[in-house]
mmCIF file of C-alpha atoms in Angstrom:
data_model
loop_
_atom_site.group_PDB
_atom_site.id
_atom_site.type_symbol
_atom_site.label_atom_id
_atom_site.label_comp_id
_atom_site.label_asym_id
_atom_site.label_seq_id
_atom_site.Cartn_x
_atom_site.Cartn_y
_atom_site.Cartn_z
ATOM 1 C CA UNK A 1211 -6.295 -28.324 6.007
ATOM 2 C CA UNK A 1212 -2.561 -27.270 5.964
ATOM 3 C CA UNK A 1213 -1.497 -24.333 3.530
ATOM 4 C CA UNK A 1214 1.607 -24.228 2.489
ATOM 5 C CA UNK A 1215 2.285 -20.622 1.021
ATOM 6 C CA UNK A 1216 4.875 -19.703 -1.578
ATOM 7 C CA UNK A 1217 6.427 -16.522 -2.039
ATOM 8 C CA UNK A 1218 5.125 -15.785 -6.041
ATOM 9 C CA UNK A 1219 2.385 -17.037 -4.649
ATOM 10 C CA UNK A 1220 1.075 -14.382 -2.461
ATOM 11 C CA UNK A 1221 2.721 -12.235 -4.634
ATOM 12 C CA UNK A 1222 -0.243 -12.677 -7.111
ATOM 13 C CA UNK A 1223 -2.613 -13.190 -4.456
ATOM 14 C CA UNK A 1224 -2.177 -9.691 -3.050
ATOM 15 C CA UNK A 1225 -1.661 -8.348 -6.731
ATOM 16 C CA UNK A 1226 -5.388 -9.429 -7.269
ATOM 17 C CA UNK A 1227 -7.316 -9.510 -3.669
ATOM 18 C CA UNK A 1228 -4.126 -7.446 -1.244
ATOM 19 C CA UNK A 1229 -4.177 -3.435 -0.765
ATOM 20 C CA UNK A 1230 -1.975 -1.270 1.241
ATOM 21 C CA UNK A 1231 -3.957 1.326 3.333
ATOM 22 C CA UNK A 1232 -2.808 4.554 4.535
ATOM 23 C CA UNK A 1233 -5.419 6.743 6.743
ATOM 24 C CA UNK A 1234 -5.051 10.043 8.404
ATOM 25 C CA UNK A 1235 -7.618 9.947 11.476
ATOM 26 C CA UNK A 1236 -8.394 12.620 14.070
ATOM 27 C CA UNK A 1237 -6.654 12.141 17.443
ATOM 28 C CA UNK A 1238 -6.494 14.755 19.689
ATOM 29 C CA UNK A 1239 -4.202 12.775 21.920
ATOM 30 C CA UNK A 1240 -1.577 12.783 19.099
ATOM 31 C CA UNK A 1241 1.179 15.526 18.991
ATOM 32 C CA UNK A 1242 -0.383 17.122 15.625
ATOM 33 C CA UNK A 1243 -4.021 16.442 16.708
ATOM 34 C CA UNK A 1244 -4.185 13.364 13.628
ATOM 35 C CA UNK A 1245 -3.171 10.125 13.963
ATOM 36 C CA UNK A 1246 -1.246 7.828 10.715
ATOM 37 C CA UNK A 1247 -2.763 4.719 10.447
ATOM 38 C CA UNK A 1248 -1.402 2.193 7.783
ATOM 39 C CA UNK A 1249 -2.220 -1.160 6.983
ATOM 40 C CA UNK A 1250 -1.637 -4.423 4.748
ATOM 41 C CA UNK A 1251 -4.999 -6.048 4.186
ATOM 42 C CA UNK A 1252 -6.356 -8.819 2.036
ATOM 43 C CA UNK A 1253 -10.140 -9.696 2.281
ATOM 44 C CA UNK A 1254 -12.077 -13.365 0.973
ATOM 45 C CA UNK A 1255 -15.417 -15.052 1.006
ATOM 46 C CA UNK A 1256 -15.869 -16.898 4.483
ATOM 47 C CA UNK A 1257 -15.293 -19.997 2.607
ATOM 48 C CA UNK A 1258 -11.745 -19.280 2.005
ATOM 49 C CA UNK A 1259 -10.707 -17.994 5.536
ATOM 50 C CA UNK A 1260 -8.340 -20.277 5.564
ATOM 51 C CA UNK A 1261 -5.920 -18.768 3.170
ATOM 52 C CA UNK A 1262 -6.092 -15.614 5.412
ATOM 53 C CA UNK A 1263 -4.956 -17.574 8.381
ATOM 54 C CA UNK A 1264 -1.952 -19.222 5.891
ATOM 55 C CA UNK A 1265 -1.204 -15.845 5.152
ATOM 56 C CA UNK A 1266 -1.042 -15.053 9.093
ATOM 57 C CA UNK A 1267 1.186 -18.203 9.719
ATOM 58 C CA UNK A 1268 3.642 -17.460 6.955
ATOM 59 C CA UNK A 1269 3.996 -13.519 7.696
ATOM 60 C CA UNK A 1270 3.810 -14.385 11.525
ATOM 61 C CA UNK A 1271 1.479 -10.921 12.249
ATOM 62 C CA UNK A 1272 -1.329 -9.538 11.745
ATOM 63 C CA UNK A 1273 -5.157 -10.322 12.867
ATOM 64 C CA UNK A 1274 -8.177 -12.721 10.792
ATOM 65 C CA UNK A 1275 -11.211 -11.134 11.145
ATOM 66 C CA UNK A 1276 -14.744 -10.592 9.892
ATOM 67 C CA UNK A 1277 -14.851 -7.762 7.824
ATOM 68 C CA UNK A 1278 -18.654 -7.926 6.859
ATOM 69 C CA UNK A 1279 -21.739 -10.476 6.867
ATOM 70 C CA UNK A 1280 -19.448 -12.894 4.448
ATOM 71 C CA UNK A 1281 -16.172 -11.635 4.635
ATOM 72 C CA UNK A 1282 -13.337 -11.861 6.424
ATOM 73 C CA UNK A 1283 -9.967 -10.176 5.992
ATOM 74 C CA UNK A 1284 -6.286 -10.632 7.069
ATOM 75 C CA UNK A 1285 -4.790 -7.377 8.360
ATOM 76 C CA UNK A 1286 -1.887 -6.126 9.609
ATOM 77 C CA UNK A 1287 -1.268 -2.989 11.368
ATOM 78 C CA UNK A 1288 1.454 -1.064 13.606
ATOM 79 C CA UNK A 1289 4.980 -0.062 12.412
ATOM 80 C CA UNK A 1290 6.974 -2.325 13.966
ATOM 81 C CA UNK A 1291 4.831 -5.658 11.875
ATOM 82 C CA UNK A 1292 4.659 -3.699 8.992
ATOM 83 C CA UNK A 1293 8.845 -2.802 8.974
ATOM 84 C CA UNK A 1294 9.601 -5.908 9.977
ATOM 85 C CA UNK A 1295 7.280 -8.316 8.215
ATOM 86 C CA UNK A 1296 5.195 -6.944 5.256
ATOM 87 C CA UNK A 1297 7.784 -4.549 3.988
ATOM 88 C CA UNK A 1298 10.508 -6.696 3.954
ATOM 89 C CA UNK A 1299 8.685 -9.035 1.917
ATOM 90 C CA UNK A 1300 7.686 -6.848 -0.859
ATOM 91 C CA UNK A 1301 10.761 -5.223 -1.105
ATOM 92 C CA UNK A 1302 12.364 -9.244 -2.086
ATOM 93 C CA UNK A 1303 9.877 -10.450 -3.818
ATOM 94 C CA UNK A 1304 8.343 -7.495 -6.267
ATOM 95 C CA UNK A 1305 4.565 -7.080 -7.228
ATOM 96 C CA UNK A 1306 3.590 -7.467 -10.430
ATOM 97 C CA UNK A 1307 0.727 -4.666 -11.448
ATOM 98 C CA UNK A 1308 0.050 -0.877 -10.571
ATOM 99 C CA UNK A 1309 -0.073 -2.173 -6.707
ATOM 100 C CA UNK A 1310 3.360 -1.913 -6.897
ATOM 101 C CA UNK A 1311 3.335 1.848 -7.183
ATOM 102 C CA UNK A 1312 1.301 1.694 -4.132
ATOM 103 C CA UNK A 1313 3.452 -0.394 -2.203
ATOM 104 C CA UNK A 1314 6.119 2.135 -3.198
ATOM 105 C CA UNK A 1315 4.565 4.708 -1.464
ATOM 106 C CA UNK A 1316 3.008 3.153 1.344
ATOM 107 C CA UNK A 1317 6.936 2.289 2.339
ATOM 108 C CA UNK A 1318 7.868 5.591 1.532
ATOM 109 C CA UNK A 1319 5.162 6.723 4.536
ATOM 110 C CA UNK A 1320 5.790 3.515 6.959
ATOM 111 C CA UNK A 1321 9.463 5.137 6.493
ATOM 112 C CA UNK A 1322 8.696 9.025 6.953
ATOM 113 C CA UNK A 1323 6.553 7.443 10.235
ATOM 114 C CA UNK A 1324 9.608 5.660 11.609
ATOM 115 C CA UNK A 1325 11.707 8.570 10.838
ATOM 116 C CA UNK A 1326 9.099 10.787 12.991
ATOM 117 C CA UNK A 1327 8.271 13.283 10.035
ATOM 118 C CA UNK A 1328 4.437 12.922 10.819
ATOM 119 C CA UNK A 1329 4.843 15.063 13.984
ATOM 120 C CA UNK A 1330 5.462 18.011 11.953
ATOM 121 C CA UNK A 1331 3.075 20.018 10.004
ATOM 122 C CA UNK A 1332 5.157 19.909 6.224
ATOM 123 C CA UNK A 1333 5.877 15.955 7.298
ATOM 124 C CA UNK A 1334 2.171 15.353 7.573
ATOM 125 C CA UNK A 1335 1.196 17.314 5.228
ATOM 126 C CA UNK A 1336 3.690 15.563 2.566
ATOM 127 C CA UNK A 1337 2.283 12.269 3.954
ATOM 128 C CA UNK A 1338 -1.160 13.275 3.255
ATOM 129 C CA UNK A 1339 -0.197 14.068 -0.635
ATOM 130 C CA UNK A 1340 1.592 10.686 -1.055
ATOM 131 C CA UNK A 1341 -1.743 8.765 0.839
ATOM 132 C CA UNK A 1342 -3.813 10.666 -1.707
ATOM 133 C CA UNK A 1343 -2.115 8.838 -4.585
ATOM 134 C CA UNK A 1344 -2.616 5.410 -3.304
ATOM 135 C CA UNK A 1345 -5.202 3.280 -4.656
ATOM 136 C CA UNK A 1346 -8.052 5.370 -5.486
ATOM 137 C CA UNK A 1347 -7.349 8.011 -3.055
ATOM 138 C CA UNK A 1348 -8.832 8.665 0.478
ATOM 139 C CA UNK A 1349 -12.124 10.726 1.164
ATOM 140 C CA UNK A 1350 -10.129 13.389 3.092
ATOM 141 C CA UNK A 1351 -7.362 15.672 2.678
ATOM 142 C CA UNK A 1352 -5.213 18.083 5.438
ATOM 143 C CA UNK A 1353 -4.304 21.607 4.635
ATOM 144 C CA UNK A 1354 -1.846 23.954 6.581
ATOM 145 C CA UNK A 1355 -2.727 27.052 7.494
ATOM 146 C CA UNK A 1356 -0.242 30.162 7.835
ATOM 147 C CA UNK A 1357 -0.871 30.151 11.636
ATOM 148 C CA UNK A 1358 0.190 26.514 11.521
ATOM 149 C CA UNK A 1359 -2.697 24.932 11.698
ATOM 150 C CA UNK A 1360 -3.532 21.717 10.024
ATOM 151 C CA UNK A 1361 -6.784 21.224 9.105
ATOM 152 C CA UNK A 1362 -8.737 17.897 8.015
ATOM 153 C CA UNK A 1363 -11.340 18.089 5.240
ATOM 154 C CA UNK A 1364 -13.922 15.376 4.470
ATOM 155 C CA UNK A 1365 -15.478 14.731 1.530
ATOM 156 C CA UNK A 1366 -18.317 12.581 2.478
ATOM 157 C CA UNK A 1367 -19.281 14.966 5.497
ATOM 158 C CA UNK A 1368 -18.117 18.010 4.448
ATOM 159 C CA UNK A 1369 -16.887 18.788 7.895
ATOM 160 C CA UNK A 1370 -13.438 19.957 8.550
ATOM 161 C CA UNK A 1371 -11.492 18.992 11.398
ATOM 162 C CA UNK A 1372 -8.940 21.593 13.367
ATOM 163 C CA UNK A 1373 -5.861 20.993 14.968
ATOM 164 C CA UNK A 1374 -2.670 22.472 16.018
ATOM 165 C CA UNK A 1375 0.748 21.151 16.862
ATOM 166 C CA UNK A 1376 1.176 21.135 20.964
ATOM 167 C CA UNK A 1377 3.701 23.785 22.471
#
């Protein structure tokens, strides 16, 4: 079965089923020890894979995958997709509903990442406060420390990470 997608179209399907991700992960291999991870992802019933891959045709990134027993999800991840794809495509054709707001500030970090801002303490940090506001808001948060530090804390675990910017 072909799909052809239209713009308004997937505007309202990621309005109801899309979400923009933004995650901070631990990385020691990274210049600030924590890694910015964002992503465009829209998950269906099994049954309806097939929009996912129409979605992957007409965007021309991203991966179809199973996301659980049931599910599977379209993703896509990596700057260069998302500023050259995903972004683009919001910015012409405009959500309807609060994920708009999100979007907002999901570019807003995509940008601050291209711009290299999340190699600095204050740039991650200010990344880390817009993330927070997105969607219902992550289960972590990073704090600077006056030795410059950055420091990871996790709600569910209750652990906090440590890391400090390489000399």
């Amino acid at each position: 079965m072909t799909t052809n997608l239209e713009p308004q179209w997937i505007l309202g399907f990621t309005d109801g089923e899309g979400c923009f991700n933004v995650s901070i992960v631990r990385q020691k291999s990274m210049a600030m020890g924590f890694q910015v991870l964002a992503d465009y992802t829209v998950v269906q019933h099994e049954r309806d894979i097939q929009i996912l891959h129409a979605l992957k045709d007409y965007f021309g990134v991203g991966q179809v995958g199973r996301n659980n027993d049931t599910r599977q999800h379209y993703r896509v991840r990596g700057l260069q997709p998302l500023t050259e794809a995903i972004i683009p495509f919001f910015e012409k054709h405009q959500l309807k509903t609060k994920k708009r707001i999100d979007f907002i500030k999901f570019r807003r970090i995509q940008l601050m990442v291209q711009r290299g801002q999340h190699l600095t303490p204050q740039g991650l940090l200010l990344i880390d406060k817009i993330r927070q506001k997105i969607n219902r808001g992550p289960k972590t948060y990073l704090k600077l420390e006056e030795d410059g530090t950055v420091e990871m804390y996790d709600h569910a675990t209750n652990e906090i990470h440590v890391a400090r910017k390489r000399k």
